[in-house]
CSV table of C-alpha atoms in Angstrom, one decimal:
chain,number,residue,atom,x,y,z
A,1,UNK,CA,128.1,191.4,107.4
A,2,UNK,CA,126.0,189.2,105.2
A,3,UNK,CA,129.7,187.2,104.3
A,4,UNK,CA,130.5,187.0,107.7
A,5,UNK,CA,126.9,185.0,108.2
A,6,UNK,CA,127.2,182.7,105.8
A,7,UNK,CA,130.8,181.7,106.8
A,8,UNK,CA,129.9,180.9,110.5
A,9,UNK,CA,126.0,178.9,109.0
A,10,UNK,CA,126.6,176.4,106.5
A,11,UNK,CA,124.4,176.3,103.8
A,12,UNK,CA,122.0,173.2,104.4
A,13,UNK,CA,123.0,171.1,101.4
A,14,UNK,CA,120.8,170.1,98.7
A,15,UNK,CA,118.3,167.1,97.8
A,16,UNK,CA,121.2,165.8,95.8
A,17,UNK,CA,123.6,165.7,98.3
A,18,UNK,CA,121.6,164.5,101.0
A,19,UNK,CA,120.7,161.3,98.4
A,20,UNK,CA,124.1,160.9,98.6
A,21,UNK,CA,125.5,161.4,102.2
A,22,UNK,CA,122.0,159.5,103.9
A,23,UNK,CA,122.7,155.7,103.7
A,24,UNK,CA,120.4,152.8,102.5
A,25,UNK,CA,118.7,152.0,105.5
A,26,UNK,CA,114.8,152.3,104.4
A,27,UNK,CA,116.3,150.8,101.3
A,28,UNK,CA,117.2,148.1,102.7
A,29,UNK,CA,114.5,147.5,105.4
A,30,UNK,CA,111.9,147.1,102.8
A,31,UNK,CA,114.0,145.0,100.4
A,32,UNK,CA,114.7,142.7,103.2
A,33,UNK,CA,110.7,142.8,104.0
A,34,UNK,CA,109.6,142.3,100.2
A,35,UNK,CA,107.8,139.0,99.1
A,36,UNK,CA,109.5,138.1,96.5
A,37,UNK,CA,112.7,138.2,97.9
A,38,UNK,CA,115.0,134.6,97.7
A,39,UNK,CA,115.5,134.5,101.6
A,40,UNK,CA,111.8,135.1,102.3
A,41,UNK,CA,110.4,132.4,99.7
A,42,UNK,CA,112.8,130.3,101.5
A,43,UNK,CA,112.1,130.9,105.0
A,44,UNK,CA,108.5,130.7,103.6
A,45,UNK,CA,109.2,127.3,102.2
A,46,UNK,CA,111.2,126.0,105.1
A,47,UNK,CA,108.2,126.7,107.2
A,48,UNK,CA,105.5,124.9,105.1
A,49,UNK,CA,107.6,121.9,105.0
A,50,UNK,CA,108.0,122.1,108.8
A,51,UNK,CA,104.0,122.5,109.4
A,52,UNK,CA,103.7,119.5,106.5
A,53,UNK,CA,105.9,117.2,108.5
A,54,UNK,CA,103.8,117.6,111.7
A,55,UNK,CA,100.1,116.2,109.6
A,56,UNK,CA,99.2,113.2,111.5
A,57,UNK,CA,99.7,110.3,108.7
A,58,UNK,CA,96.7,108.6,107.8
A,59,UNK,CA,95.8,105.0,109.4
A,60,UNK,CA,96.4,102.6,106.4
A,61,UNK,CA,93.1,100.0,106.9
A,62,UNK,CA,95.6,96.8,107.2
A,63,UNK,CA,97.1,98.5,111.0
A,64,UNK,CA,93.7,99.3,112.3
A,65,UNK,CA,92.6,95.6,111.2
A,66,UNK,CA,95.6,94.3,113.3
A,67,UNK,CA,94.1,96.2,116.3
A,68,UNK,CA,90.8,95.1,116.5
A,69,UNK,CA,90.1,90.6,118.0
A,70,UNK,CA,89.9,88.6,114.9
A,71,UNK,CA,87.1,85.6,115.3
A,72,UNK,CA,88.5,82.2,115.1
A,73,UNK,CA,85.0,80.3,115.9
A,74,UNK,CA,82.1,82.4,115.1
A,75,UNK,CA,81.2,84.2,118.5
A,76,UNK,CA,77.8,82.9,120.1
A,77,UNK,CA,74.7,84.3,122.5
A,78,UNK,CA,72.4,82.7,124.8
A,79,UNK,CA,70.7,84.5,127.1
A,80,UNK,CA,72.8,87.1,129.1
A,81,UNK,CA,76.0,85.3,127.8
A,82,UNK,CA,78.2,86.0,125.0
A,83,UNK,CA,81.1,83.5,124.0
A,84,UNK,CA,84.3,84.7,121.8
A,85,UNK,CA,87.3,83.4,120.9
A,86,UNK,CA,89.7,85.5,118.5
A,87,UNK,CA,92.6,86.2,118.1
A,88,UNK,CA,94.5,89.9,119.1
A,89,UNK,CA,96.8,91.4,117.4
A,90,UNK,CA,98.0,88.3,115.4
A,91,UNK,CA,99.2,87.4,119.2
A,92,UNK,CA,97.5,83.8,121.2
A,93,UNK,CA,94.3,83.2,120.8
A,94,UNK,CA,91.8,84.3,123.6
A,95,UNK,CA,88.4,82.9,124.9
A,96,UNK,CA,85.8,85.8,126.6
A,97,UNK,CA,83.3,85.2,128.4
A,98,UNK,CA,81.1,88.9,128.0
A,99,UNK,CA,77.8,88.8,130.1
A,100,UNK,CA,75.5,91.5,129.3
A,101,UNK,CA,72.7,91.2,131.9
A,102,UNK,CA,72.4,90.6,135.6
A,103,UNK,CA,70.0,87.7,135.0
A,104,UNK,CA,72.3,84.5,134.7
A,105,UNK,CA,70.3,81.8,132.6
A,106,UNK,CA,70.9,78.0,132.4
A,107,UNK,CA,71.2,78.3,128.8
A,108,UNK,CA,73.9,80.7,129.1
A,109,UNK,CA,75.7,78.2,131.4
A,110,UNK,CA,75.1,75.0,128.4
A,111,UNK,CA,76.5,77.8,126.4
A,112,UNK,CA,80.1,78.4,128.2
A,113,UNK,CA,80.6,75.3,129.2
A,114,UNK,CA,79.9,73.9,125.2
A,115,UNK,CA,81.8,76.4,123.9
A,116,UNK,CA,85.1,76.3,126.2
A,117,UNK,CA,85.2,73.0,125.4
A,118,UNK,CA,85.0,73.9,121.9
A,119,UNK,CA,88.0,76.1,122.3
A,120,UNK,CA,89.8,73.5,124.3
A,121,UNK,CA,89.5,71.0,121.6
A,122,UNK,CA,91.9,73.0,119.1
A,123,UNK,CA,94.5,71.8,120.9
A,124,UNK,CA,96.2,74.7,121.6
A,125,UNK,CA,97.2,77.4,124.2
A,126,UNK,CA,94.9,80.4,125.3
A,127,UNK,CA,94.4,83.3,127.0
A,128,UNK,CA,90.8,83.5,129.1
A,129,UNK,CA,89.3,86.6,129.9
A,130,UNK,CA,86.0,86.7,131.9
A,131,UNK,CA,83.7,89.8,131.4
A,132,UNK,CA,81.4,89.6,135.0
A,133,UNK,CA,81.4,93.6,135.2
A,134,UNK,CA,77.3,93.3,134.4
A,135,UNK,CA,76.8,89.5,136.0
A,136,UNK,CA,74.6,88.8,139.0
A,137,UNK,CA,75.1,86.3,141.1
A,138,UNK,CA,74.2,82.7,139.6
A,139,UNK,CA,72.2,79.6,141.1
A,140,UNK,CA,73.7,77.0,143.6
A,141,UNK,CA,73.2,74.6,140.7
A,142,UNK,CA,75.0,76.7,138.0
A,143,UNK,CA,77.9,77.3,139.9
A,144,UNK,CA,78.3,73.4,140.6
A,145,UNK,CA,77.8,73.1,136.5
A,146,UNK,CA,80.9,75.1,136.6
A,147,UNK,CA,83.1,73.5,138.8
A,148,UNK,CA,82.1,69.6,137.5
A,149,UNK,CA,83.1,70.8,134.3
A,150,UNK,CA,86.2,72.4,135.5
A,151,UNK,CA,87.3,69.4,137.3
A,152,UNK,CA,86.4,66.7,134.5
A,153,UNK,CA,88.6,68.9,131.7
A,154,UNK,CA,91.4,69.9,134.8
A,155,UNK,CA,94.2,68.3,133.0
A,156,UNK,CA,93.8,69.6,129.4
A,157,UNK,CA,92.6,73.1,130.9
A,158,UNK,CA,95.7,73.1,132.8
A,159,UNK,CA,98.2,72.0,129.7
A,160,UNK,CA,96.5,75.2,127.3
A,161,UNK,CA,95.1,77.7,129.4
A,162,UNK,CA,98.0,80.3,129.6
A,163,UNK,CA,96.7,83.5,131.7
A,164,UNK,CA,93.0,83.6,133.3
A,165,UNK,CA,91.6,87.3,134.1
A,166,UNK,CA,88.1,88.2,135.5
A,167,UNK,CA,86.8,91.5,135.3
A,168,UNK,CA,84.7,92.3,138.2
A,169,UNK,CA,82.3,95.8,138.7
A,170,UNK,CA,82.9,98.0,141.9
A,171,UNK,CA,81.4,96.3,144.7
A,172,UNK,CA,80.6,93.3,143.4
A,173,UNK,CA,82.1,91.4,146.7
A,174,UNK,CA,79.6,88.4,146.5
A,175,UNK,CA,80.2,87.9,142.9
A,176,UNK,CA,84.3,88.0,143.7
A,177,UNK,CA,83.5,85.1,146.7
A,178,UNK,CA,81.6,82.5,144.0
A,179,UNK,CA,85.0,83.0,141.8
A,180,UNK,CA,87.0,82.6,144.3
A,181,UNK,CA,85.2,79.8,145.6
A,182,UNK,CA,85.4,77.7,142.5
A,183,UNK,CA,88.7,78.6,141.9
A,184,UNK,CA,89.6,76.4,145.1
A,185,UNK,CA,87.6,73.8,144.2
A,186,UNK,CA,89.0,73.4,140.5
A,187,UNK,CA,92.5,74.9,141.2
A,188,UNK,CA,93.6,76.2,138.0
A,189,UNK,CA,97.4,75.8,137.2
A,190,UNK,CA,97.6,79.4,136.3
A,191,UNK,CA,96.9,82.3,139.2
A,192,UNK,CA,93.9,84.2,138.2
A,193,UNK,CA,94.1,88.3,138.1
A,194,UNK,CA,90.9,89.1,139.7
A,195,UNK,CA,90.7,93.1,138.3
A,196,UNK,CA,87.7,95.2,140.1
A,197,UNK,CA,86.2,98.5,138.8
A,198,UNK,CA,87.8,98.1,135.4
A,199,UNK,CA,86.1,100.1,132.9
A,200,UNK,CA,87.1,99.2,129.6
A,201,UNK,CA,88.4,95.3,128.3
C-alpha cells in the first residue's frame, strides 16, 4: 500500500534540486538594481551630464556692458530735465530727453536746447528719444524756445537726425497736442513715433 502511495505522489525534491531547476530571476533583478553595476554608473553618468548641460552659463561682464547706453558727452540735469546721449549696444548714437517732474523749468529748456546742439555739432547721425511720460505741460514761451530753435537748426537736424520717438503717459492728450503742434511748425524730415502708455524705455 505504502509503494503504491509513493508511486502515484512524487517526492517533493530537495533544496538542492530546487537550486538547480528554479532560474536566476531574483538573481538577476538585484544584480541589475546594484550600484556598482557598469550600466547604472553609466545611466548615472549620462544623467549628470544631461542636468550639467541645462546650468544657465554665467553672464561674462564684457556682454552685459554691451547691453547697457554707453555716455558719449557726460549726461546733464537742470531742473526736471535730464539730457543723454550714448551710445546702445555699439549701435548709432542716441540723444534722450528724460524729464523727471511735472514742473517744466526755463533752465531745463536752456538745458535741451544747449545740449541738442551739442549733439548736433558731432557731425553725425542720431537717434532722438524723448522721455515726456512724467512732463507737464510747458509755458507758451517755452514751447516757442522750442520751435525757434528747431527752425534755425532745420537743415542740419534734418541731414543727422535718423528716427524721432516720444514717449507719452496714459492720458496725457494736451501734452500729445503741444508735440504735435510743433512738429507742424518745424516739420522734421523724419515721421515721429508718438508711443502712449509705454512703461519701460
Amino acid at each position: 500500500m505504502r509503494r503504491a502511495l509513493l508511486r502515484c505522489c512524487p517526492r517533493e525534491p530537495s533544496s538542492s534540486t530546487k537550486a538547480q531547476l528554479s532560474p536566476p530571476l531574483a538573481h538577476e533583478q538585484h544584480r541589475s538594481l546594484d550600484p556598482s553595476s557598469s550600466s547604472l554608473s553609466k545611466l548615472r553618468e549620462k544623467e549628470s551630464g544631461g542636468a550639467s548641460s541645462l546650468q544657465p552659463t554665467p553672464a561674462r561682464e564684457e556682454d552685459l556692458t554691451q547691453l547697457l547706453p554707453l555716455p558719449i558727452l557726460r549726461p546733464q540735469s537742470a531742473g526736471c530735465l535730464t539730457m543723454h546721449y550714448e551710445r546702445v549696444r555699439r549701435g548709432t548714437p542716441r540723444l534722450r530727453m528724460e524729464v523727471k517732474d511735472r514742473e517744466v523749468t526755463d533752465e531745463a529748456i536752456s538745458l535741451l536746447l544747449d545740449f541738442s546742439l551739442q549733439a548736433l555739432q558731432r557731425d553725425e547721425h542720431f537717434l532722438v528719444l524723448w522721455d515726456l511720460r512724467q512732463c507737464g505741460i510747458p509755458k507758451t514761451s517755452q514751447i516757442w524756445r522750442c520751435i525757434r530753435w528747431g527752425t534755425t537748426y532745420k537743415a542740419a537736424l534734418d541731414e543727422r537726425m535718423a528716427s524721432l520717438i516720444v514717449l507719452l503717459g496714459a492720458g496725457d492728450l494736451a501734452l500729445r497736442g503741444v508735440v504735435q503742434f510743433v512738429m507742424k511748425l518745424t516739420m522734421p524730415a523724419v515721421r515721429p513715433a508718438i508711443v502712449r502708455h509705454c512703461v519701460a524705455v
